[in-house]
């Protein structure tokens, strides 16, 4: 069996060594156009079309992330299995990141720290949790973990997904019919949707204007979910109090982008839930073993749905 690895950037030698240790009887390569033997499996992040065109014997493509938008935009053979990363240590990181962002905003920690830096020992009037309902868009692997974590801090939590869901203590909405009520009941919006034809540009002037006044947006999914100019307009009009943005249409965020200097934005460099090498190798290796012994695996993407 041959497995090829293809990530952008420097040669992933640590990954190669990790996979060799996990699957000792398998031959591995770091993919190089025109030089790699026909592989049975590829482990990828944002692969080029050339890999798909050249590697015509692949049984499956393993993504080292949860979002598969970087793969599904390629032209793929219809029977090629695309397998997403299934948590592998990401959901706990996402829960930490989102809870931190929500709590930082709700407890006004930035204002508290700024006052201390000015030498002011000043208390702020406590805000009420019930005035800060948090709405989580996307109740999948990450969204569900985030909704439960937020609930443990006793925020009112709403959720929105494509199909109906039940999560203890979370007010779940679904589909187009549930979207309006979800938005109207939300003050802090957390986006954890996959990027698909249906969800691209979903955070726009019309939808964000439906959030409660003083709304706050946390985008940890994909930059193309958000219409940048619409967010800026609603921040400047005062309808939105701020936003924490971890993902951007273009990454790295271009130097001249208006987001950099905006006082109501908190920016991070696509770092809310990192791929963890050991957990990822273990998960992919065990799925390859399962496929080779004819078993079904979790995390196979439905290309028509887009996630
Ligand atoms: P899942 O596929 O497990 O969950 C996706 C959720 O979105 C599901 O609940 C699904 O509904 C819902 N959904 C999909 N389409 C729609 C729609 N049109 N309307 C309403 N709901 C919809 O994904 P994960 O939770 O694992 O990951 C979510 C995204 O997070 C990834 O796709 C990726 O883009 C992003 N991500 C970002 C990271 C970062 O570091 N910033 C790290 C990891 C992931 P249903 O349950 O009904 O199918
Ligand atoms: C992912 C990501 O999709 O890191 O896993 O963005």
mmCIF file of C-alpha atoms and ligand atoms in Angstrom:
data_model
loop_
_atom_site.group_PDB
_atom_site.id
_atom_site.type_symbol
_atom_site.label_atom_id
_atom_site.label_comp_id
_atom_site.label_asym_id
_atom_site.label_seq_id
_atom_site.Cartn_x
_atom_site.Cartn_y
_atom_site.Cartn_z
ATOM 1 C CA UNK A 1 0.000 0.000 0.000
ATOM 2 C CA UNK A 2 1.190 3.532 -0.777
ATOM 3 C CA UNK A 3 0.055 6.699 0.979
ATOM 4 C CA UNK A 4 1.044 10.140 -0.209
ATOM 5 C CA UNK A 5 0.999 13.296 1.899
ATOM 6 C CA UNK A 6 0.338 16.727 0.417
ATOM 7 C CA UNK A 7 0.258 19.897 2.523
ATOM 8 C CA UNK A 8 1.161 23.433 1.460
ATOM 9 C CA UNK A 9 4.387 24.859 2.896
ATOM 10 C CA UNK A 10 7.599 23.150 3.987
ATOM 11 C CA UNK A 11 8.046 19.362 3.667
ATOM 12 C CA UNK A 12 5.940 17.776 6.443
ATOM 13 C CA UNK A 13 8.712 15.524 7.720
ATOM 14 C CA UNK A 14 7.249 15.222 11.236
ATOM 15 C CA UNK A 15 3.958 14.017 9.752
ATOM 16 C CA UNK A 16 5.777 11.561 7.524
ATOM 17 C CA UNK A 17 7.651 10.093 10.502
ATOM 18 C CA UNK A 18 4.445 9.922 12.553
ATOM 19 C CA UNK A 19 2.545 8.087 9.815
ATOM 20 C CA UNK A 20 5.454 5.695 9.243
ATOM 21 C CA UNK A 21 5.411 4.821 12.937
ATOM 22 C CA UNK A 22 1.615 4.346 12.954
ATOM 23 C CA UNK A 23 1.492 2.239 9.778
ATOM 24 C CA UNK A 24 4.905 0.518 9.636
ATOM 25 C CA UNK A 25 4.180 -1.776 6.686
ATOM 26 C CA UNK A 26 3.050 0.971 4.369
ATOM 27 C CA UNK A 27 5.108 2.916 1.842
ATOM 28 C CA UNK A 28 4.813 6.705 2.171
ATOM 29 C CA UNK A 29 5.731 9.680 0.034
ATOM 30 C CA UNK A 30 5.479 13.438 0.202
ATOM 31 C CA UNK A 31 3.577 14.201 -2.991
ATOM 32 C CA UNK A 32 5.543 15.867 -5.753
ATOM 33 C CA UNK A 33 3.949 16.430 -9.146
ATOM 34 C CA UNK A 34 5.060 13.894 -11.737
ATOM 35 C CA UNK A 35 7.314 12.039 -9.293
ATOM 36 C CA UNK A 36 5.004 10.180 -6.922
ATOM 37 C CA UNK A 37 3.976 6.549 -7.546
ATOM 38 C CA UNK A 38 0.260 5.774 -7.725
ATOM 39 C CA UNK A 39 -1.056 5.947 -4.164
ATOM 40 C CA UNK A 40 -3.977 4.166 -2.516
ATOM 41 C CA UNK A 41 -4.684 7.011 -0.106
ATOM 42 C CA UNK A 42 -3.724 10.679 0.128
ATOM 43 C CA UNK A 43 -3.549 12.750 3.307
ATOM 44 C CA UNK A 44 -4.062 16.376 2.373
ATOM 45 C CA UNK A 45 -4.743 19.973 3.255
ATOM 46 C CA UNK A 46 -5.795 22.288 0.417
ATOM 47 C CA UNK A 47 -4.429 19.986 -2.301
ATOM 48 C CA UNK A 48 -3.904 21.184 -5.879
ATOM 49 C CA UNK A 49 -6.072 19.890 -8.748
ATOM 50 C CA UNK A 50 -2.885 18.315 -10.172
ATOM 51 C CA UNK A 51 -2.830 15.763 -7.347
ATOM 52 C CA UNK A 52 -6.370 14.640 -8.133
ATOM 53 C CA UNK A 53 -5.698 14.535 -11.876
ATOM 54 C CA UNK A 54 -2.514 12.521 -11.442
ATOM 55 C CA UNK A 55 -3.417 10.155 -8.593
ATOM 56 C CA UNK A 56 -6.111 8.184 -10.365
ATOM 57 C CA UNK A 57 -6.000 5.116 -8.111
ATOM 58 C CA UNK A 58 -6.909 6.796 -4.833
ATOM 59 C CA UNK A 59 -9.455 4.970 -2.671
ATOM 60 C CA UNK A 60 -9.860 7.937 -0.310
ATOM 61 C CA UNK A 61 -8.632 11.423 0.385
ATOM 62 C CA UNK A 62 -8.101 12.179 4.076
ATOM 63 C CA UNK A 63 -8.368 15.844 5.032
ATOM 64 C CA UNK A 64 -6.337 16.953 8.067
ATOM 65 C CA UNK A 65 -9.058 19.424 9.011
ATOM 66 C CA UNK A 66 -12.795 19.422 9.676
ATOM 67 C CA UNK A 67 -13.747 21.783 6.834
ATOM 68 C CA UNK A 68 -13.553 20.250 3.376
ATOM 69 C CA UNK A 69 -14.314 23.363 1.299
ATOM 70 C CA UNK A 70 -10.683 23.402 0.087
ATOM 71 C CA UNK A 71 -11.192 19.923 -1.384
ATOM 72 C CA UNK A 72 -14.758 20.095 -2.668
ATOM 73 C CA UNK A 73 -13.932 23.136 -4.813
ATOM 74 C CA UNK A 74 -11.744 20.814 -6.933
ATOM 75 C CA UNK A 75 -13.025 18.625 -9.721
ATOM 76 C CA UNK A 76 -13.145 15.179 -8.083
ATOM 77 C CA UNK A 77 -14.018 11.722 -9.446
ATOM 78 C CA UNK A 78 -17.593 11.023 -8.236
ATOM 79 C CA UNK A 79 -16.615 7.812 -6.422
ATOM 80 C CA UNK A 80 -13.620 9.245 -4.535
ATOM 81 C CA UNK A 81 -14.230 9.140 -0.774
ATOM 82 C CA UNK A 82 -13.381 12.410 0.976
ATOM 83 C CA UNK A 83 -12.928 11.944 4.704
ATOM 84 C CA UNK A 84 -12.985 14.863 7.143
ATOM 85 C CA UNK A 85 -11.206 15.003 10.482
ATOM 86 C CA UNK A 86 -13.641 14.012 13.166
ATOM 87 C CA UNK A 87 -12.806 16.151 16.203
ATOM 88 C CA UNK A 88 -9.335 14.674 16.930
ATOM 89 C CA UNK A 89 -8.815 17.190 19.732
ATOM 90 C CA UNK A 90 -10.378 20.168 17.927
ATOM 91 C CA UNK A 91 -13.711 20.460 19.702
ATOM 92 C CA UNK A 92 -12.192 21.137 23.128
ATOM 93 C CA UNK A 93 -10.002 23.862 21.618
ATOM 94 C CA UNK A 94 -12.996 25.393 19.857
ATOM 95 C CA UNK A 95 -14.976 25.338 23.098
ATOM 96 C CA UNK A 96 -12.101 27.098 24.907
ATOM 97 C CA UNK A 97 -11.774 29.702 22.192
ATOM 98 C CA UNK A 98 -15.470 30.528 21.911
ATOM 99 C CA UNK A 99 -16.108 30.556 25.677
ATOM 100 C CA UNK A 100 -13.102 32.850 26.068
ATOM 101 C CA UNK A 101 -14.437 35.222 23.408
ATOM 102 C CA UNK A 102 -17.974 35.239 24.834
ATOM 103 C CA UNK A 103 -16.808 35.739 28.422
ATOM 104 C CA UNK A 104 -14.271 38.406 27.484
ATOM 105 C CA UNK A 105 -17.082 40.364 25.814
ATOM 106 C CA UNK A 106 -19.771 39.711 28.444
ATOM 107 C CA UNK A 107 -17.509 40.502 31.423
ATOM 108 C CA UNK A 108 -16.102 43.554 29.596
ATOM 109 C CA UNK A 109 -12.568 42.428 30.390
ATOM 110 C CA UNK A 110 -11.034 44.642 27.688
ATOM 111 C CA UNK A 111 -12.590 47.743 29.254
ATOM 112 C CA UNK A 112 -11.589 46.597 32.751
ATOM 113 C CA UNK A 113 -7.964 46.083 31.679
ATOM 114 C CA UNK A 114 -7.869 49.382 29.790
ATOM 115 C CA UNK A 115 -9.074 51.195 32.926
ATOM 116 C CA UNK A 116 -6.375 49.506 35.057
ATOM 117 C CA UNK A 117 -3.767 50.542 32.505
ATOM 118 C CA UNK A 118 -4.964 54.128 32.877
ATOM 119 C CA UNK A 119 -4.463 53.736 36.645
ATOM 120 C CA UNK A 120 -8.227 53.678 37.370
ATOM 121 C CA UNK A 121 -9.538 51.284 40.061
ATOM 122 C CA UNK A 122 -13.143 51.309 38.842
ATOM 123 C CA UNK A 123 -15.883 48.676 39.122
ATOM 124 C CA UNK A 124 -18.371 48.148 36.327
ATOM 125 C CA UNK A 125 -21.998 47.308 36.972
ATOM 126 C CA UNK A 126 -22.433 43.535 36.435
ATOM 127 C CA UNK A 127 -24.252 42.679 33.210
ATOM 128 C CA UNK A 128 -26.939 40.016 33.226
ATOM 129 C CA UNK A 129 -26.383 36.656 31.574
ATOM 130 C CA UNK A 130 -30.020 36.519 30.556
ATOM 131 C CA UNK A 131 -29.391 39.585 28.381
ATOM 132 C CA UNK A 132 -26.666 37.722 26.471
ATOM 133 C CA UNK A 133 -28.245 34.734 24.730
ATOM 134 C CA UNK A 134 -25.638 33.001 22.573
ATOM 135 C CA UNK A 135 -26.701 31.474 19.248
ATOM 136 C CA UNK A 136 -24.541 28.763 17.699
ATOM 137 C CA UNK A 137 -24.903 28.293 13.927
ATOM 138 C CA UNK A 138 -23.991 24.706 13.077
ATOM 139 C CA UNK A 139 -24.590 21.953 15.627
ATOM 140 C CA UNK A 140 -22.118 19.400 14.328
ATOM 141 C CA UNK A 141 -18.994 18.016 15.980
ATOM 142 C CA UNK A 142 -17.717 21.462 16.984
ATOM 143 C CA UNK A 143 -20.959 23.412 17.398
ATOM 144 C CA UNK A 144 -22.480 20.859 19.757
ATOM 145 C CA UNK A 145 -19.407 20.862 22.009
ATOM 146 C CA UNK A 146 -19.367 24.674 21.999
ATOM 147 C CA UNK A 147 -23.099 24.924 22.798
ATOM 148 C CA UNK A 148 -22.682 22.552 25.765
ATOM 149 C CA UNK A 149 -19.626 24.431 27.052
ATOM 150 C CA UNK A 150 -21.454 27.773 26.875
ATOM 151 C CA UNK A 151 -24.390 26.270 28.668
ATOM 152 C CA UNK A 152 -22.123 25.174 31.512
ATOM 153 C CA UNK A 153 -21.412 28.881 32.077
ATOM 154 C CA UNK A 154 -25.185 29.363 32.337
ATOM 155 C CA UNK A 155 -25.635 31.523 29.243
ATOM 156 C CA UNK A 156 -28.950 31.023 27.502
ATOM 157 C CA UNK A 157 -27.943 29.019 24.400
ATOM 158 C CA UNK A 158 -29.715 28.700 21.062
ATOM 159 C CA UNK A 159 -28.646 26.497 18.173
ATOM 160 C CA UNK A 160 -29.346 26.326 14.455
ATOM 161 C CA UNK A 161 -28.727 23.441 12.085
ATOM 162 C CA UNK A 162 -30.033 22.057 8.794
ATOM 163 C CA UNK A 163 -31.889 19.117 10.318
ATOM 164 C CA UNK A 164 -33.751 19.085 13.646
ATOM 165 C CA UNK A 165 -31.625 18.447 16.752
ATOM 166 C CA UNK A 166 -32.200 17.972 20.442
ATOM 167 C CA UNK A 167 -29.472 19.053 22.851
ATOM 168 C CA UNK A 168 -30.324 19.232 26.538
ATOM 169 C CA UNK A 169 -30.715 22.843 27.636
ATOM 170 C CA UNK A 170 -30.145 24.280 24.138
ATOM 171 C CA UNK A 171 -33.030 25.929 22.325
ATOM 172 C CA UNK A 172 -32.578 24.282 18.920
ATOM 173 C CA UNK A 173 -33.899 25.705 15.642
ATOM 174 C CA UNK A 174 -33.434 24.314 12.172
ATOM 175 C CA UNK A 175 -33.810 25.049 8.495
ATOM 176 C CA UNK A 176 -34.929 28.224 6.757
ATOM 177 C CA UNK A 177 -38.100 28.218 8.833
ATOM 178 C CA UNK A 178 -36.166 28.351 12.094
ATOM 179 C CA UNK A 179 -33.566 30.919 11.048
ATOM 180 C CA UNK A 180 -35.508 34.134 11.745
ATOM 181 C CA UNK A 181 -36.430 33.157 15.313
ATOM 182 C CA UNK A 182 -32.891 31.942 15.942
ATOM 183 C CA UNK A 183 -31.416 35.288 14.849
ATOM 184 C CA UNK A 184 -34.015 37.372 16.683
ATOM 185 C CA UNK A 185 -33.302 35.523 19.941
ATOM 186 C CA UNK A 186 -29.501 35.808 19.644
ATOM 187 C CA UNK A 187 -27.225 38.528 20.987
ATOM 188 C CA UNK A 188 -23.874 36.767 20.602
ATOM 189 C CA UNK A 189 -23.652 34.846 17.340
ATOM 190 C CA UNK A 190 -21.142 32.013 16.931
ATOM 191 C CA UNK A 191 -20.623 30.710 13.411
ATOM 192 C CA UNK A 192 -19.636 27.042 13.147
ATOM 193 C CA UNK A 193 -21.166 26.164 9.790
ATOM 194 C CA UNK A 194 -19.297 24.430 6.997
ATOM 195 C CA UNK A 195 -18.681 26.587 3.928
ATOM 196 C CA UNK A 196 -21.089 25.389 1.231
ATOM 197 C CA UNK A 197 -23.055 26.947 -1.620
ATOM 198 C CA UNK A 198 -25.916 27.443 0.868
ATOM 199 C CA UNK A 199 -23.879 29.032 3.646
ATOM 200 C CA UNK A 200 -21.501 31.302 1.714
ATOM 201 C CA UNK A 201 -22.169 34.987 2.619
ATOM 202 C CA UNK A 202 -24.727 33.924 5.235
ATOM 203 C CA UNK A 203 -23.467 36.564 7.688
ATOM 204 C CA UNK A 204 -24.616 39.642 5.801
ATOM 205 C CA UNK A 205 -26.382 42.951 6.407
ATOM 206 C CA UNK A 206 -29.834 41.369 6.317
ATOM 207 C CA UNK A 207 -29.111 38.487 8.689
ATOM 208 C CA UNK A 208 -26.830 40.366 11.102
ATOM 209 C CA UNK A 209 -29.382 43.192 11.356
ATOM 210 C CA UNK A 210 -31.829 40.649 12.809
ATOM 211 C CA UNK A 211 -29.632 40.006 15.860
ATOM 212 C CA UNK A 212 -30.590 41.706 19.094
ATOM 213 C CA UNK A 213 -29.292 45.295 19.366
ATOM 214 C CA UNK A 214 -25.742 45.310 20.717
ATOM 215 C CA UNK A 215 -25.055 42.031 18.921
ATOM 216 C CA UNK A 216 -21.610 40.447 18.878
ATOM 217 C CA UNK A 217 -20.325 38.110 16.158
ATOM 218 C CA UNK A 218 -17.798 35.315 16.622
ATOM 219 C CA UNK A 219 -16.749 33.844 13.283
ATOM 220 C CA UNK A 220 -14.642 30.729 13.713
ATOM 221 C CA UNK A 221 -15.757 28.830 10.600
ATOM 222 C CA UNK A 222 -14.729 30.383 7.265
ATOM 223 C CA UNK A 223 -14.096 33.934 6.070
ATOM 224 C CA UNK A 224 -16.409 33.520 3.072
ATOM 225 C CA UNK A 225 -19.402 33.117 5.402
ATOM 226 C CA UNK A 226 -19.115 36.806 6.237
ATOM 227 C CA UNK A 227 -19.704 39.808 3.981
ATOM 228 C CA UNK A 228 -16.926 42.035 5.327
ATOM 229 C CA UNK A 229 -18.429 45.397 4.291
ATOM 230 C CA UNK A 230 -21.798 44.491 5.857
ATOM 231 C CA UNK A 231 -20.154 43.704 9.187
ATOM 232 C CA UNK A 232 -18.219 47.000 9.096
ATOM 233 C CA UNK A 233 -21.401 48.957 8.293
ATOM 234 C CA UNK A 234 -23.310 47.406 11.217
ATOM 235 C CA UNK A 235 -20.401 47.981 13.612
ATOM 236 C CA UNK A 236 -20.181 51.602 12.526
ATOM 237 C CA UNK A 237 -23.956 52.119 12.820
ATOM 238 C CA UNK A 238 -23.786 50.788 16.401
ATOM 239 C CA UNK A 239 -26.195 47.876 15.812
ATOM 240 C CA UNK A 240 -23.329 45.480 16.479
ATOM 241 C CA UNK A 241 -21.095 46.022 19.508
ATOM 242 C CA UNK A 242 -18.142 44.095 18.108
ATOM 243 C CA UNK A 243 -16.840 40.892 16.622
ATOM 244 C CA UNK A 244 -14.142 38.291 17.172
ATOM 245 C CA UNK A 245 -12.875 37.045 13.828
ATOM 246 C CA UNK A 246 -10.597 34.039 13.488
ATOM 247 C CA UNK A 247 -11.072 33.374 9.765
ATOM 248 C CA UNK A 248 -10.942 35.616 6.720
ATOM 249 C CA UNK A 249 -11.757 35.582 3.006
ATOM 250 C CA UNK A 250 -8.087 35.927 2.269
ATOM 251 C CA UNK A 251 -5.547 34.446 4.689
ATOM 252 C CA UNK A 252 -3.219 35.876 5.834
ATOM 253 C CA UNK A 253 -5.477 38.929 6.136
ATOM 254 C CA UNK A 254 -4.094 41.512 3.657
ATOM 255 C CA UNK A 255 -2.188 44.361 5.358
ATOM 256 C CA UNK A 256 -4.480 47.020 3.903
ATOM 257 C CA UNK A 257 -7.743 45.366 5.098
ATOM 258 C CA UNK A 258 -10.017 47.614 7.176
ATOM 259 C CA UNK A 259 -10.390 44.894 9.845
ATOM 260 C CA UNK A 260 -6.833 45.364 11.153
ATOM 261 C CA UNK A 261 -7.381 48.819 12.628
ATOM 262 C CA UNK A 262 -11.053 48.581 13.614
ATOM 263 C CA UNK A 263 -11.459 49.277 17.351
ATOM 264 C CA UNK A 264 -14.483 46.973 17.735
ATOM 265 C CA UNK A 265 -12.770 43.895 16.316
ATOM 266 C CA UNK A 266 -10.664 41.217 17.940
ATOM 267 C CA UNK A 267 -8.646 39.274 15.360
ATOM 268 C CA UNK A 268 -6.813 35.955 15.558
ATOM 269 C CA UNK A 269 -4.951 34.137 12.752
ATOM 270 C CA UNK A 270 -7.179 31.069 12.079
ATOM 271 C CA UNK A 271 -6.096 29.555 15.315
ATOM 272 C CA UNK A 272 -9.282 28.729 17.229
ATOM 273 C CA UNK A 273 -8.936 24.946 16.805
ATOM 274 C CA UNK A 274 -5.608 23.688 15.490
ATOM 275 C CA UNK A 275 -5.030 20.316 13.912
ATOM 276 C CA UNK A 276 -3.137 18.213 16.466
ATOM 277 C CA UNK A 277 -0.592 15.997 14.758
ATOM 278 C CA UNK A 278 -0.579 12.917 16.995
ATOM 279 C CA UNK A 279 -4.373 12.716 17.369
ATOM 280 C CA UNK A 280 -4.837 13.255 13.631
ATOM 281 C CA UNK A 281 -2.340 10.579 12.622
ATOM 282 C CA UNK A 282 -3.921 8.126 15.054
ATOM 283 C CA UNK A 283 -7.419 8.812 13.684
ATOM 284 C CA UNK A 284 -6.459 8.591 10.006
ATOM 285 C CA UNK A 285 -4.303 5.484 10.514
ATOM 286 C CA UNK A 286 -7.142 3.700 12.279
ATOM 287 C CA UNK A 287 -9.596 4.656 9.503
ATOM 288 C CA UNK A 288 -7.209 3.343 6.858
ATOM 289 C CA UNK A 289 -6.889 0.066 8.776
ATOM 290 C CA UNK A 290 -10.693 -0.119 8.970
ATOM 291 C CA UNK A 291 -11.158 0.550 5.249
ATOM 292 C CA UNK A 292 -8.534 -2.041 4.383
ATOM 293 C CA UNK A 293 -10.415 -4.625 6.403
ATOM 294 C CA UNK A 294 -13.695 -3.744 4.713
ATOM 295 C CA UNK A 295 -15.292 -1.810 7.580
ATOM 296 C CA UNK A 296 -17.273 1.421 7.296
ATOM 297 C CA UNK A 297 -15.745 4.594 8.734
ATOM 298 C CA UNK A 298 -17.171 7.821 10.164
ATOM 299 C CA UNK A 299 -16.498 11.230 8.669
ATOM 300 C CA UNK A 300 -17.088 10.453 4.991
ATOM 301 C CA UNK A 301 -18.223 13.689 3.358
ATOM 302 C CA UNK A 302 -21.447 13.913 1.387
ATOM 303 C CA UNK A 303 -20.268 15.880 -1.650
ATOM 304 C CA UNK A 304 -23.773 16.863 -2.727
ATOM 305 C CA UNK A 305 -24.498 18.358 0.703
ATOM 306 C CA UNK A 306 -21.051 19.960 0.754
ATOM 307 C CA UNK A 307 -19.921 18.760 4.204
HETATM 308 P P1 LIG B 1 -19.994 19.318 11.028
HETATM 309 O O1 LIG B 1 -20.078 18.895 9.598
HETATM 310 O O2 LIG B 1 -19.832 18.294 12.073
HETATM 311 O O3 LIG B 1 -21.271 20.198 11.406
HETATM 312 C C1 LIG B 1 -21.829 21.121 10.528
HETATM 313 C C2 LIG B 1 -23.121 21.657 11.124
HETATM 314 O O4 LIG B 1 -23.609 22.708 10.272
HETATM 315 C C3 LIG B 1 -24.235 20.611 11.202
HETATM 316 O O5 LIG B 1 -24.974 20.777 12.371
HETATM 317 C C4 LIG B 1 -25.102 20.937 9.989
HETATM 318 O O6 LIG B 1 -26.480 20.617 10.120
HETATM 319 C C5 LIG B 1 -24.971 22.455 9.952
HETATM 320 N N1 LIG B 1 -25.285 22.981 8.611
HETATM 321 C C6 LIG B 1 -24.691 22.683 7.440
HETATM 322 N N2 LIG B 1 -25.288 23.349 6.423
HETATM 323 C C7 LIG B 1 -26.296 24.058 6.982
HETATM 324 C C8 LIG B 1 -27.282 24.934 6.472
HETATM 325 N N3 LIG B 1 -27.358 25.207 5.162
HETATM 326 N N4 LIG B 1 -28.158 25.479 7.327
HETATM 327 C C9 LIG B 1 -28.113 25.205 8.656
HETATM 328 N N5 LIG B 1 -27.196 24.384 9.207
HETATM 329 C C10 LIG B 1 -26.294 23.825 8.386
HETATM 330 O O7 LIG B 1 -18.764 20.363 11.084
HETATM 331 P P2 LIG B 1 -17.793 20.682 12.310
HETATM 332 O O8 LIG B 1 -18.616 21.047 13.482
HETATM 333 O O9 LIG B 1 -16.778 19.626 12.499
HETATM 334 O O10 LIG B 1 -17.012 21.960 11.724
HETATM 335 C C11 LIG B 1 -17.702 23.121 11.319
HETATM 336 C C12 LIG B 1 -16.767 24.048 10.556
HETATM 337 O O11 LIG B 1 -15.849 24.672 11.434
HETATM 338 C C13 LIG B 1 -15.869 23.384 9.526
HETATM 339 O O12 LIG B 1 -16.566 23.104 8.340
HETATM 340 C C14 LIG B 1 -14.782 24.415 9.339
HETATM 341 O O13 LIG B 1 -15.142 25.306 8.307
HETATM 342 C C15 LIG B 1 -14.760 25.159 10.667
HETATM 343 N N6 LIG B 1 -13.513 24.935 11.402
HETATM 344 C C16 LIG B 1 -12.736 26.008 11.734
HETATM 345 C C17 LIG B 1 -11.588 25.839 12.448
HETATM 346 C C18 LIG B 1 -10.752 27.001 12.848
HETATM 347 O O14 LIG B 1 -9.640 26.826 13.362
HETATM 348 N N7 LIG B 1 -11.207 28.215 12.680
HETATM 349 C C19 LIG B 1 -11.138 24.508 12.887
HETATM 350 C C20 LIG B 1 -12.043 23.454 12.518
HETATM 351 C C21 LIG B 1 -13.174 23.675 11.791
HETATM 352 P P3 LIG B 1 -26.955 19.085 10.290
HETATM 353 O O15 LIG B 1 -26.527 18.704 11.686
HETATM 354 O O16 LIG B 1 -28.409 19.149 10.150
HETATM 355 O O17 LIG B 1 -26.241 18.286 9.230
HETATM 356 C C1 LIG B 2 -10.390 23.020 9.765
HETATM 357 C C2 LIG B 2 -9.629 24.240 10.031
HETATM 358 O O1 LIG B 2 -11.316 23.036 8.950
HETATM 359 O O2 LIG B 2 -8.602 24.148 10.736
HETATM 360 O O3 LIG B 2 -10.086 21.991 10.398
HETATM 361 O O4 LIG B 2 -10.044 25.310 9.588
#
